[in-house]
Short mmCIF file of C-alpha atoms and ligand atoms in Angstrom, two decimals:
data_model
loop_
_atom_site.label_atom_id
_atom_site.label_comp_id
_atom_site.label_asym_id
_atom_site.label_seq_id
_atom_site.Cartn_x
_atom_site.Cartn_y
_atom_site.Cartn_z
CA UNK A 1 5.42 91.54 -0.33
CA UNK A 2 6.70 88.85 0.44
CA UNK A 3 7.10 87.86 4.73
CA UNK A 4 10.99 87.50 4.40
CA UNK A 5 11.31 91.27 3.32
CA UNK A 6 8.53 92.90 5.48
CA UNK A 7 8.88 96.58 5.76
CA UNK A 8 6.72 98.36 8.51
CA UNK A 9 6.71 102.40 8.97
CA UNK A 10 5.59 103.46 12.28
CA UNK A 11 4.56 107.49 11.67
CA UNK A 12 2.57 110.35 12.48
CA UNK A 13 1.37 112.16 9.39
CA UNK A 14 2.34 115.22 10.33
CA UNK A 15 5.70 114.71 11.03
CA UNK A 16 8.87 115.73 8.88
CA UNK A 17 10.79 113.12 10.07
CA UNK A 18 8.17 110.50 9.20
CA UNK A 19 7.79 112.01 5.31
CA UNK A 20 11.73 111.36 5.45
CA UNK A 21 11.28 107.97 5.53
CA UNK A 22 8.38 107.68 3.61
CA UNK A 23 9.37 109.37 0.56
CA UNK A 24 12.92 108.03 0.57
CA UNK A 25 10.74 103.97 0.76
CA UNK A 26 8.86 105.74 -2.64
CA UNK A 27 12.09 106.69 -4.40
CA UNK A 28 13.52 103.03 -3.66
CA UNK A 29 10.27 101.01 -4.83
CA UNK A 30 10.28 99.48 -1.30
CA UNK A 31 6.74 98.17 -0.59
CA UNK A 32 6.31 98.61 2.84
CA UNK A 33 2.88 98.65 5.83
CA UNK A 34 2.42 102.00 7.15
CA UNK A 35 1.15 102.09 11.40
CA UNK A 36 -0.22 105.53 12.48
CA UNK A 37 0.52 106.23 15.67
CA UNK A 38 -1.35 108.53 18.40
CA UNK A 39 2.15 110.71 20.12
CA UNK A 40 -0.54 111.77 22.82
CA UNK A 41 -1.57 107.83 23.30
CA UNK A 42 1.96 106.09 21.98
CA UNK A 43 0.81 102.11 21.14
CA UNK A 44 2.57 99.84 23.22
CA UNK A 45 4.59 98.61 20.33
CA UNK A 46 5.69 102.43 19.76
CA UNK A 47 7.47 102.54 23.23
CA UNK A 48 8.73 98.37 22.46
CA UNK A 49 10.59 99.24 19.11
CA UNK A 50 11.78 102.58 20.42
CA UNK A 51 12.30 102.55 24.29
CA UNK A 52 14.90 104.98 24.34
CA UNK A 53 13.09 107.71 22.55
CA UNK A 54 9.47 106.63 22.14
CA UNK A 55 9.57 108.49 19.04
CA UNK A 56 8.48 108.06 15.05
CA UNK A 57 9.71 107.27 12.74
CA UNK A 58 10.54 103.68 13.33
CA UNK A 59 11.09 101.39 10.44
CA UNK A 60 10.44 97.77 11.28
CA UNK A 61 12.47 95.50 8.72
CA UNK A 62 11.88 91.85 9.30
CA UNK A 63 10.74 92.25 12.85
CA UNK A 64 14.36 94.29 13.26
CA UNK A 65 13.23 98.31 14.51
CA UNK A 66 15.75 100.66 13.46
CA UNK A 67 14.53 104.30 14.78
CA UNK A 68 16.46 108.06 13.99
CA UNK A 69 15.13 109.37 10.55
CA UNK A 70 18.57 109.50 9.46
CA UNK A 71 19.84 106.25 10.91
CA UNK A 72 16.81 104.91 8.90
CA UNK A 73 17.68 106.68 5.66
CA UNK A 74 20.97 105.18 5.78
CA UNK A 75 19.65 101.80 6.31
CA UNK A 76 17.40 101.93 3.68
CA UNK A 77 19.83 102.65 1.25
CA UNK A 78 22.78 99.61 2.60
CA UNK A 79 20.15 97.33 2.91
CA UNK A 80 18.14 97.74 -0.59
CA UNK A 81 21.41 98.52 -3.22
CA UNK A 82 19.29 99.10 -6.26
CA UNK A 83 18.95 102.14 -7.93
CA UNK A 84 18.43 105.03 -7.08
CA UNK A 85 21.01 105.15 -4.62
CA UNK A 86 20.21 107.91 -2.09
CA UNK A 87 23.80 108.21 -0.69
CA UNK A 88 26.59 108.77 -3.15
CA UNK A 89 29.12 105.68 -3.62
CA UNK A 90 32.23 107.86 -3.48
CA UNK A 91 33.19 108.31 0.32
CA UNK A 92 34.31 111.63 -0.35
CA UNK A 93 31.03 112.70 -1.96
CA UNK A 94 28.96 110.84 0.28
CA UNK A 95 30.73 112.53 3.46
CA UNK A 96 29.59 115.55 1.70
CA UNK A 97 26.61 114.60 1.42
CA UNK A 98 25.96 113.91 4.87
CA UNK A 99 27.76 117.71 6.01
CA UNK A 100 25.07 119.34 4.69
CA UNK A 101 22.37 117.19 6.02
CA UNK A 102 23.58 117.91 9.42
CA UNK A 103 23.85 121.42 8.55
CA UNK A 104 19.60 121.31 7.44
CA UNK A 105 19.38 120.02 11.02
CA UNK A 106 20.31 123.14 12.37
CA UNK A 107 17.98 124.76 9.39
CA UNK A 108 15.50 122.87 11.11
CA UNK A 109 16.00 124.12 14.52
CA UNK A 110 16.27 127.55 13.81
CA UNK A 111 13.09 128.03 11.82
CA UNK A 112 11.50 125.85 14.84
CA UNK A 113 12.63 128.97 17.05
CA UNK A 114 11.20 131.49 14.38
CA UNK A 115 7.94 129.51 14.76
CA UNK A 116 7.94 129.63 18.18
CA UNK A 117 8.28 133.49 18.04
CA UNK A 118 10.33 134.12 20.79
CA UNK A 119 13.17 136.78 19.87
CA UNK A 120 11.40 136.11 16.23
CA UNK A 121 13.43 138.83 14.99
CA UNK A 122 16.88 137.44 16.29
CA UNK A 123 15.65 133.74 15.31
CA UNK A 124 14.94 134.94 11.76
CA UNK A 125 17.94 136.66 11.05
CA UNK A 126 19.71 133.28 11.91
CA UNK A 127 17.68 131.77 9.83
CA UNK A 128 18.55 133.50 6.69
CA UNK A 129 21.74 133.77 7.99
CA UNK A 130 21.26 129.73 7.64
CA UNK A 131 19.30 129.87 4.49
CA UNK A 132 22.42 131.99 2.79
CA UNK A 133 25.08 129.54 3.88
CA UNK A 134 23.51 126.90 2.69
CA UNK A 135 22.53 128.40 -0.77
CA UNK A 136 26.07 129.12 -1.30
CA UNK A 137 27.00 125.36 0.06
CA UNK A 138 24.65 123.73 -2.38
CA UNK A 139 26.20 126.13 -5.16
CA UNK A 140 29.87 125.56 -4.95
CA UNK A 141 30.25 122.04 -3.71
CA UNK A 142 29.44 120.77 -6.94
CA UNK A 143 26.93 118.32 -5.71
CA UNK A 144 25.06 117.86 -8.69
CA UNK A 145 21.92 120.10 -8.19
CA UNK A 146 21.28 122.95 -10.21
CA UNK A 147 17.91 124.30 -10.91
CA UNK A 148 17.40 122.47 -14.11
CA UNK A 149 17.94 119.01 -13.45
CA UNK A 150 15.97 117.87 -10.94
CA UNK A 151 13.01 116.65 -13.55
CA UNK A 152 15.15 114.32 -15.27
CA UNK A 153 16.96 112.60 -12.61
CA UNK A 154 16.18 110.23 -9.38
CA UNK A 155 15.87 112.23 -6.16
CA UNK A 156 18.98 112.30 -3.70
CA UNK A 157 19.04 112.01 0.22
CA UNK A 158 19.43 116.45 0.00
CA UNK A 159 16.59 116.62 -2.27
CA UNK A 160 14.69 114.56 0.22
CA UNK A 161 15.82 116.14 3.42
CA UNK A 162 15.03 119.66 1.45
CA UNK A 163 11.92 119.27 0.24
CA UNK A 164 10.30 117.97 3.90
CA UNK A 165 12.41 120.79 5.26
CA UNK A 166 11.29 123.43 3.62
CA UNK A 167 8.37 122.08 1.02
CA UNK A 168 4.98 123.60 3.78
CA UNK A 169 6.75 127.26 3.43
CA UNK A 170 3.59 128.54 1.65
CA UNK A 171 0.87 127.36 4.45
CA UNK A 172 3.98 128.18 7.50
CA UNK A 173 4.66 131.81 5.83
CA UNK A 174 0.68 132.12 5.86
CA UNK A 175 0.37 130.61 9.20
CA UNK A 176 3.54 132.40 11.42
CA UNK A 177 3.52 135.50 9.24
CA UNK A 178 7.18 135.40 8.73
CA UNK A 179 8.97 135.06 5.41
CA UNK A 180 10.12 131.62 4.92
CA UNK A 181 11.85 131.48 1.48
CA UNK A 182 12.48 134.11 -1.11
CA UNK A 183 13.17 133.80 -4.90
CA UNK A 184 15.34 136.90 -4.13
CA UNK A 185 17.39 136.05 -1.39
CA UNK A 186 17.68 132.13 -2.19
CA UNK A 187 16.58 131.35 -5.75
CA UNK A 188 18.42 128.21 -5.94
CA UNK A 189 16.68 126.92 -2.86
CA UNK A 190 13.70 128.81 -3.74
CA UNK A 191 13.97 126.74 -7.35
CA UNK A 192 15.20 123.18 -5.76
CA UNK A 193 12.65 123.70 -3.11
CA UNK A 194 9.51 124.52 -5.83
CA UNK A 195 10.79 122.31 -8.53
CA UNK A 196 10.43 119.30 -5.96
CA UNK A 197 6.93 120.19 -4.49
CA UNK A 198 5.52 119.77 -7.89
CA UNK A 199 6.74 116.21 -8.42
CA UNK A 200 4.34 113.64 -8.45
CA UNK A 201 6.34 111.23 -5.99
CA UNK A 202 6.35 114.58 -3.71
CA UNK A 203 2.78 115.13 -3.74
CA UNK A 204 1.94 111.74 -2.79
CA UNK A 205 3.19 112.11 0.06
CA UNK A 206 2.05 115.80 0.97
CA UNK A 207 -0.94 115.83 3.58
CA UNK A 208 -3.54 117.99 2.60
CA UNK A 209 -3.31 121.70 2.94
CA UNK A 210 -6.71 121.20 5.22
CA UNK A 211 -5.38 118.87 7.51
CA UNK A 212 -2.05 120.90 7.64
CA UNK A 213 -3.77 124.24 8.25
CA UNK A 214 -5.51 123.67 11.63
CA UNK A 215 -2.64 121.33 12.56
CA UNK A 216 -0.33 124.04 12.25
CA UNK A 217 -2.08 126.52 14.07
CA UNK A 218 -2.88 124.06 16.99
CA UNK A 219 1.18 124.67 17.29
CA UNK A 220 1.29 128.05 17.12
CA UNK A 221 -1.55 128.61 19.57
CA UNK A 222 -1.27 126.19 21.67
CA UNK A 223 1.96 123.74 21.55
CA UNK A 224 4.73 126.47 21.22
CA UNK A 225 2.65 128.74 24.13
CA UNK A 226 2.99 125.63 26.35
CA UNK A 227 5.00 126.49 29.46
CA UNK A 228 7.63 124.21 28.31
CA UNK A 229 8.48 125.42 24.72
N1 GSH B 1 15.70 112.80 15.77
C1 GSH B 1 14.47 112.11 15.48
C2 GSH B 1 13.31 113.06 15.70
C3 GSH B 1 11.97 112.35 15.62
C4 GSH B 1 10.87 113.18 16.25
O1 GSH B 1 11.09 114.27 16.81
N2 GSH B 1 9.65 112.66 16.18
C5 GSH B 1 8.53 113.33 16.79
C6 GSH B 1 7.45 113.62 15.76
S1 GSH B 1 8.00 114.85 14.64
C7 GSH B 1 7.92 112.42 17.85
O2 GSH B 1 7.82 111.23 17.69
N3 GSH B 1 7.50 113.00 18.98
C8 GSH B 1 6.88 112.29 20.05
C9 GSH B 1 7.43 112.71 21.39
O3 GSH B 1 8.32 113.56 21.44
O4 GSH B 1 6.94 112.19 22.38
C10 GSH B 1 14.51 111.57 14.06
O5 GSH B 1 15.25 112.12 13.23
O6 GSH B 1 13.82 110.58 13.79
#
């Protein structure tokens, strides 16, 4: 790698918005450093290359920090042009695109509040609620993914933002106790989502089912019964 295109990824393994990044750098064939970072101890260069959040991911291009997984995402792909593009070239499409990555966000937040398991029967309905919009979404907005395609063809920013979104439902549905995603209710996410865990790019970035196991409890018993959550 050359020190004119030096690409640094300031992460935590365990977080979502980190894989983001870190699979959408492996679909692009971007070489780039990866910094762990300690969230309970952030490194002084942490809080200098993201003073307004102090939060990973940061992506440090050049000595240039660009923080926000999807600010980052969207760099990634104006900055490095070759193929595969994550972001369609058609403004419409791309628009599109981005709709339903905002709409994942709120995906996001709801199954945070199922995992928190406060009202868990109110926060689950809205999750499938969620889950059922978006199955339809991804059906009818002709946005290329289908159940049987995703083998032969480069991944997308939705099959990216998916597949960290929902990829852990085996060890969370084991860990909460709550259904996460069902081949009956959703079997085109239920597909999308499966198809994609069993890539090869995908599982290079998984952590370990060990690591996430304890880590994910350490949430439910103790972050999420914190005052403050
Ligand atoms: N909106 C941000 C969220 C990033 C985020 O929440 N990062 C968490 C780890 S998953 C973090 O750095 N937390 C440290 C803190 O809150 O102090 C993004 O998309 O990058």
């Amino acid at each position: 790698m050359g020190e004119e295109n030096k690409v640094t990824l300031h992460g935590s393994w365990a977080s979502p918005y980190v894989k983001r990044v870190e699979l959408a750098l492996k679909v692009k064939g971007i070489p780039f450093e990866y910094v762990e970072e300690d969230l309970r101890d952030k490194s002084p260069l942490l809080l200098k290359y993201n003073p307004i959040h102090k939060k990973v991911p940061v992506l440090v291009h050049n000595g240039k920090p660009v923080s926000e997984s999807f600010v980052i995402l969207e760099y990634i792909d104006e900055t490095w042009k070759n193929q595969p593009r994550l972001f369609p070239q058609d403004p419409y499409e791309r628009a599109r695109v981005r709709f339903w990555a905002s709409f994942i966000q709120q995906v996001i937040d709801c199954m945070l509040k199922v995992f928190k398991g406060v009202e868990q029967d109110k926060a689950l309905e809205e999750f499938y609620e969620k889950l059922s919009v978006l199955e339809d979404g991804i059906k009818n907005s002709s946005l290329g993914i289908t159940t049987t395609n995703i083998q032969g063809r480069d991944l997308g920013l939705l099959d990216i933002i998916i597949v960290i979104t929902l990829g852990a439902y085996e060890v969370q549905e084991e860990v909460f106790g709550v259904k996460i995603l069902s081949p009956e209710k959703t079997p085109l996410l239920y597909s999308w989502v499966t198809t994609l865990i069993d890539l090869p790019i995908v599982k290079g970035i998984t952590p370990p089912r060990d690591k996430v196991v304890p880590f994910l409890h350490f949430l439910k018993d103790v972050v999420f019964k914190a005052p403050m959550n």
